[in-house]
């Protein structure tokens, strides 16, 4: 009986509070627990890249002009799994063509949403990723 109790204790020890992992330092995030802003139905498409310590989506000439670059602002929970960025359960690799729904975001609106923007992303165009 003591062995069973120890096994249950060992299995549940890691199941404490569900504190989310901290956001990566090169990715912009916001807390979408309140649902986030609605009505964002535009599409951001291009190549996922890391530029000077900031994750961006850069136009690749397929869906977006090559000289256009946005900082995607992801819902909290985004994280790196090796070389893949995991966003809402889907893995995206640097250099691959990606598509995200959402809409442009001003720095003022980012502040209202309490978005966390890496220092390396300052002054760049922002794109709010829908939390769906």
PDB file of C-alpha atoms in Angstrom:
ATOM      1  CA  UNK A   1       0.000   0.000   0.000  1.00  0.00           C
ATOM      2  CA  UNK A   2       2.851   2.373   0.803  1.00  0.00           C
ATOM      3  CA  UNK A   3       4.372   1.717  -2.640  1.00  0.00           C
ATOM      4  CA  UNK A   4       1.120   2.675  -4.393  1.00  0.00           C
ATOM      5  CA  UNK A   5       0.905   5.873  -2.323  1.00  0.00           C
ATOM      6  CA  UNK A   6       4.491   6.771  -3.231  1.00  0.00           C
ATOM      7  CA  UNK A   7       3.794   6.163  -6.937  1.00  0.00           C
ATOM      8  CA  UNK A   8       0.710   8.393  -6.854  1.00  0.00           C
ATOM      9  CA  UNK A   9       2.689  11.078  -5.030  1.00  0.00           C
ATOM     10  CA  UNK A  10       5.514  10.848  -7.575  1.00  0.00           C
ATOM     11  CA  UNK A  11       3.121  11.045 -10.523  1.00  0.00           C
ATOM     12  CA  UNK A  12       1.288  14.064  -9.165  1.00  0.00           C
ATOM     13  CA  UNK A  13       4.332  15.990  -7.911  1.00  0.00           C
ATOM     14  CA  UNK A  14       4.794  17.759 -11.235  1.00  0.00           C
ATOM     15  CA  UNK A  15       1.097  18.540 -11.624  1.00  0.00           C
ATOM     16  CA  UNK A  16       1.017  21.564  -9.324  1.00  0.00           C
ATOM     17  CA  UNK A  17      -0.031  25.027 -10.487  1.00  0.00           C
ATOM     18  CA  UNK A  18      -0.178  25.615 -14.212  1.00  0.00           C
ATOM     19  CA  UNK A  19       2.213  28.532 -14.340  1.00  0.00           C
ATOM     20  CA  UNK A  20       2.978  29.178 -18.018  1.00  0.00           C
ATOM     21  CA  UNK A  21       6.583  29.143 -19.107  1.00  0.00           C
ATOM     22  CA  UNK A  22       8.082  32.596 -19.567  1.00  0.00           C
ATOM     23  CA  UNK A  23       7.821  34.012 -23.079  1.00  0.00           C
ATOM     24  CA  UNK A  24      10.934  33.753 -25.241  1.00  0.00           C
ATOM     25  CA  UNK A  25      13.037  36.919 -25.130  1.00  0.00           C
ATOM     26  CA  UNK A  26      13.025  37.309 -28.930  1.00  0.00           C
ATOM     27  CA  UNK A  27       9.241  37.003 -29.431  1.00  0.00           C
ATOM     28  CA  UNK A  28       6.538  39.643 -28.832  1.00  0.00           C
ATOM     29  CA  UNK A  29       3.534  38.376 -26.819  1.00  0.00           C
ATOM     30  CA  UNK A  30       0.238  39.518 -25.322  1.00  0.00           C
ATOM     31  CA  UNK A  31      -2.244  38.025 -22.866  1.00  0.00           C
ATOM     32  CA  UNK A  32      -5.227  36.802 -24.879  1.00  0.00           C
ATOM     33  CA  UNK A  33      -7.009  35.248 -21.884  1.00  0.00           C
ATOM     34  CA  UNK A  34      -9.707  37.914 -22.145  1.00  0.00           C
ATOM     35  CA  UNK A  35     -10.313  36.910 -25.765  1.00  0.00           C
ATOM     36  CA  UNK A  36      -8.147  39.652 -27.251  1.00  0.00           C
ATOM     37  CA  UNK A  37      -9.443  42.214 -29.683  1.00  0.00           C
ATOM     38  CA  UNK A  38     -12.009  40.963 -32.157  1.00  0.00           C
ATOM     39  CA  UNK A  39     -12.546  41.703 -35.834  1.00  0.00           C
ATOM     40  CA  UNK A  40      -8.984  40.943 -36.951  1.00  0.00           C
ATOM     41  CA  UNK A  41      -9.354  38.945 -40.156  1.00  0.00           C
ATOM     42  CA  UNK A  42      -6.367  40.010 -42.265  1.00  0.00           C
ATOM     43  CA  UNK A  43      -3.552  37.630 -43.210  1.00  0.00           C
ATOM     44  CA  UNK A  44       0.149  38.027 -42.488  1.00  0.00           C
ATOM     45  CA  UNK A  45       2.180  35.757 -44.765  1.00  0.00           C
ATOM     46  CA  UNK A  46       5.896  35.572 -45.406  1.00  0.00           C
ATOM     47  CA  UNK A  47       9.073  34.008 -44.072  1.00  0.00           C
ATOM     48  CA  UNK A  48       9.582  33.547 -40.334  1.00  0.00           C
ATOM     49  CA  UNK A  49      12.970  35.012 -39.420  1.00  0.00           C
ATOM     50  CA  UNK A  50      14.991  36.223 -36.465  1.00  0.00           C
ATOM     51  CA  UNK A  51      16.543  39.622 -37.175  1.00  0.00           C
ATOM     52  CA  UNK A  52      18.939  41.119 -34.633  1.00  0.00           C
ATOM     53  CA  UNK A  53      17.249  39.235 -31.770  1.00  0.00           C
ATOM     54  CA  UNK A  54      13.659  39.878 -32.879  1.00  0.00           C
ATOM     55  CA  UNK A  55      11.347  37.322 -34.498  1.00  0.00           C
ATOM     56  CA  UNK A  56       9.687  38.822 -37.585  1.00  0.00           C
ATOM     57  CA  UNK A  57       7.675  37.786 -40.611  1.00  0.00           C
ATOM     58  CA  UNK A  58       9.344  39.197 -43.716  1.00  0.00           C
ATOM     59  CA  UNK A  59       7.669  39.362 -47.077  1.00  0.00           C
ATOM     60  CA  UNK A  60       8.978  36.676 -49.410  1.00  0.00           C
ATOM     61  CA  UNK A  61       7.360  37.917 -52.597  1.00  0.00           C
ATOM     62  CA  UNK A  62       4.695  35.206 -52.534  1.00  0.00           C
ATOM     63  CA  UNK A  63       1.952  36.881 -50.481  1.00  0.00           C
ATOM     64  CA  UNK A  64       3.715  40.005 -49.277  1.00  0.00           C
ATOM     65  CA  UNK A  65       6.294  42.300 -50.894  1.00  0.00           C
ATOM     66  CA  UNK A  66       9.908  41.468 -49.994  1.00  0.00           C
ATOM     67  CA  UNK A  67      10.585  44.848 -48.402  1.00  0.00           C
ATOM     68  CA  UNK A  68       7.732  44.490 -45.860  1.00  0.00           C
ATOM     69  CA  UNK A  69       8.462  43.180 -42.357  1.00  0.00           C
ATOM     70  CA  UNK A  70       6.223  42.821 -39.290  1.00  0.00           C
ATOM     71  CA  UNK A  71       6.830  41.751 -35.713  1.00  0.00           C
ATOM     72  CA  UNK A  72       4.142  39.172 -34.958  1.00  0.00           C
ATOM     73  CA  UNK A  73       2.694  39.675 -31.468  1.00  0.00           C
ATOM     74  CA  UNK A  74       1.641  36.185 -30.371  1.00  0.00           C
ATOM     75  CA  UNK A  75      -0.762  35.093 -27.622  1.00  0.00           C
ATOM     76  CA  UNK A  76       1.062  34.054 -24.434  1.00  0.00           C
ATOM     77  CA  UNK A  77       2.167  30.439 -24.501  1.00  0.00           C
ATOM     78  CA  UNK A  78       4.346  30.708 -27.598  1.00  0.00           C
ATOM     79  CA  UNK A  79       7.686  29.003 -27.011  1.00  0.00           C
ATOM     80  CA  UNK A  80      10.707  27.492 -28.715  1.00  0.00           C
ATOM     81  CA  UNK A  81      10.966  23.717 -29.057  1.00  0.00           C
ATOM     82  CA  UNK A  82      14.498  23.329 -30.332  1.00  0.00           C
ATOM     83  CA  UNK A  83      14.586  25.344 -33.576  1.00  0.00           C
ATOM     84  CA  UNK A  84      10.790  25.440 -33.959  1.00  0.00           C
ATOM     85  CA  UNK A  85       8.535  28.200 -32.640  1.00  0.00           C
ATOM     86  CA  UNK A  86       5.391  26.616 -31.195  1.00  0.00           C
ATOM     87  CA  UNK A  87       2.301  28.802 -31.608  1.00  0.00           C
ATOM     88  CA  UNK A  88      -1.019  27.447 -30.333  1.00  0.00           C
ATOM     89  CA  UNK A  89       0.229  23.880 -30.773  1.00  0.00           C
ATOM     90  CA  UNK A  90       1.658  24.318 -34.296  1.00  0.00           C
ATOM     91  CA  UNK A  91       5.408  24.318 -34.969  1.00  0.00           C
ATOM     92  CA  UNK A  92       6.984  26.880 -37.295  1.00  0.00           C
ATOM     93  CA  UNK A  93      10.657  26.832 -38.269  1.00  0.00           C
ATOM     94  CA  UNK A  94      12.828  29.838 -39.060  1.00  0.00           C
ATOM     95  CA  UNK A  95      13.120  30.311 -42.817  1.00  0.00           C
ATOM     96  CA  UNK A  96       9.791  28.680 -43.612  1.00  0.00           C
ATOM     97  CA  UNK A  97       6.765  30.330 -45.236  1.00  0.00           C
ATOM     98  CA  UNK A  98       4.131  31.050 -42.574  1.00  0.00           C
ATOM     99  CA  UNK A  99       0.626  32.518 -42.431  1.00  0.00           C
ATOM    100  CA  UNK A 100      -1.071  34.070 -39.413  1.00  0.00           C
ATOM    101  CA  UNK A 101      -4.484  35.692 -39.084  1.00  0.00           C
ATOM    102  CA  UNK A 102      -4.755  38.993 -37.276  1.00  0.00           C
ATOM    103  CA  UNK A 103      -4.211  42.647 -38.039  1.00  0.00           C
ATOM    104  CA  UNK A 104      -1.818  45.558 -37.708  1.00  0.00           C
ATOM    105  CA  UNK A 105      -1.178  46.892 -34.242  1.00  0.00           C
ATOM    106  CA  UNK A 106       0.002  50.346 -33.249  1.00  0.00           C
ATOM    107  CA  UNK A 107       2.484  50.783 -30.407  1.00  0.00           C
ATOM    108  CA  UNK A 108      -0.268  52.627 -28.523  1.00  0.00           C
ATOM    109  CA  UNK A 109      -2.645  49.657 -28.870  1.00  0.00           C
ATOM    110  CA  UNK A 110       0.165  47.275 -27.917  1.00  0.00           C
ATOM    111  CA  UNK A 111       0.591  49.252 -24.720  1.00  0.00           C
ATOM    112  CA  UNK A 112      -3.164  49.044 -24.019  1.00  0.00           C
ATOM    113  CA  UNK A 113      -3.012  45.258 -24.459  1.00  0.00           C
ATOM    114  CA  UNK A 114       0.018  45.139 -22.133  1.00  0.00           C
ATOM    115  CA  UNK A 115       1.954  43.423 -24.907  1.00  0.00           C
ATOM    116  CA  UNK A 116       5.505  42.434 -24.060  1.00  0.00           C
ATOM    117  CA  UNK A 117       7.807  43.578 -26.863  1.00  0.00           C
ATOM    118  CA  UNK A 118      11.475  42.583 -26.890  1.00  0.00           C
ATOM    119  CA  UNK A 119      13.833  45.558 -26.898  1.00  0.00           C
ATOM    120  CA  UNK A 120      15.230  44.333 -30.231  1.00  0.00           C
ATOM    121  CA  UNK A 121      11.743  44.722 -31.769  1.00  0.00           C
ATOM    122  CA  UNK A 122      11.332  48.404 -30.865  1.00  0.00           C
ATOM    123  CA  UNK A 123      10.324  50.735 -33.682  1.00  0.00           C
ATOM    124  CA  UNK A 124       9.205  47.960 -36.042  1.00  0.00           C
ATOM    125  CA  UNK A 125       5.721  47.442 -37.479  1.00  0.00           C
ATOM    126  CA  UNK A 126       3.565  45.198 -35.283  1.00  0.00           C
ATOM    127  CA  UNK A 127       1.023  42.526 -36.242  1.00  0.00           C
ATOM    128  CA  UNK A 128      -1.368  41.117 -33.640  1.00  0.00           C
ATOM    129  CA  UNK A 129      -1.869  37.377 -34.101  1.00  0.00           C
ATOM    130  CA  UNK A 130      -5.457  36.260 -33.448  1.00  0.00           C
ATOM    131  CA  UNK A 131      -5.890  34.006 -30.435  1.00  0.00           C
ATOM    132  CA  UNK A 132      -7.993  31.323 -32.124  1.00  0.00           C
TER     133      UNK A 132
END
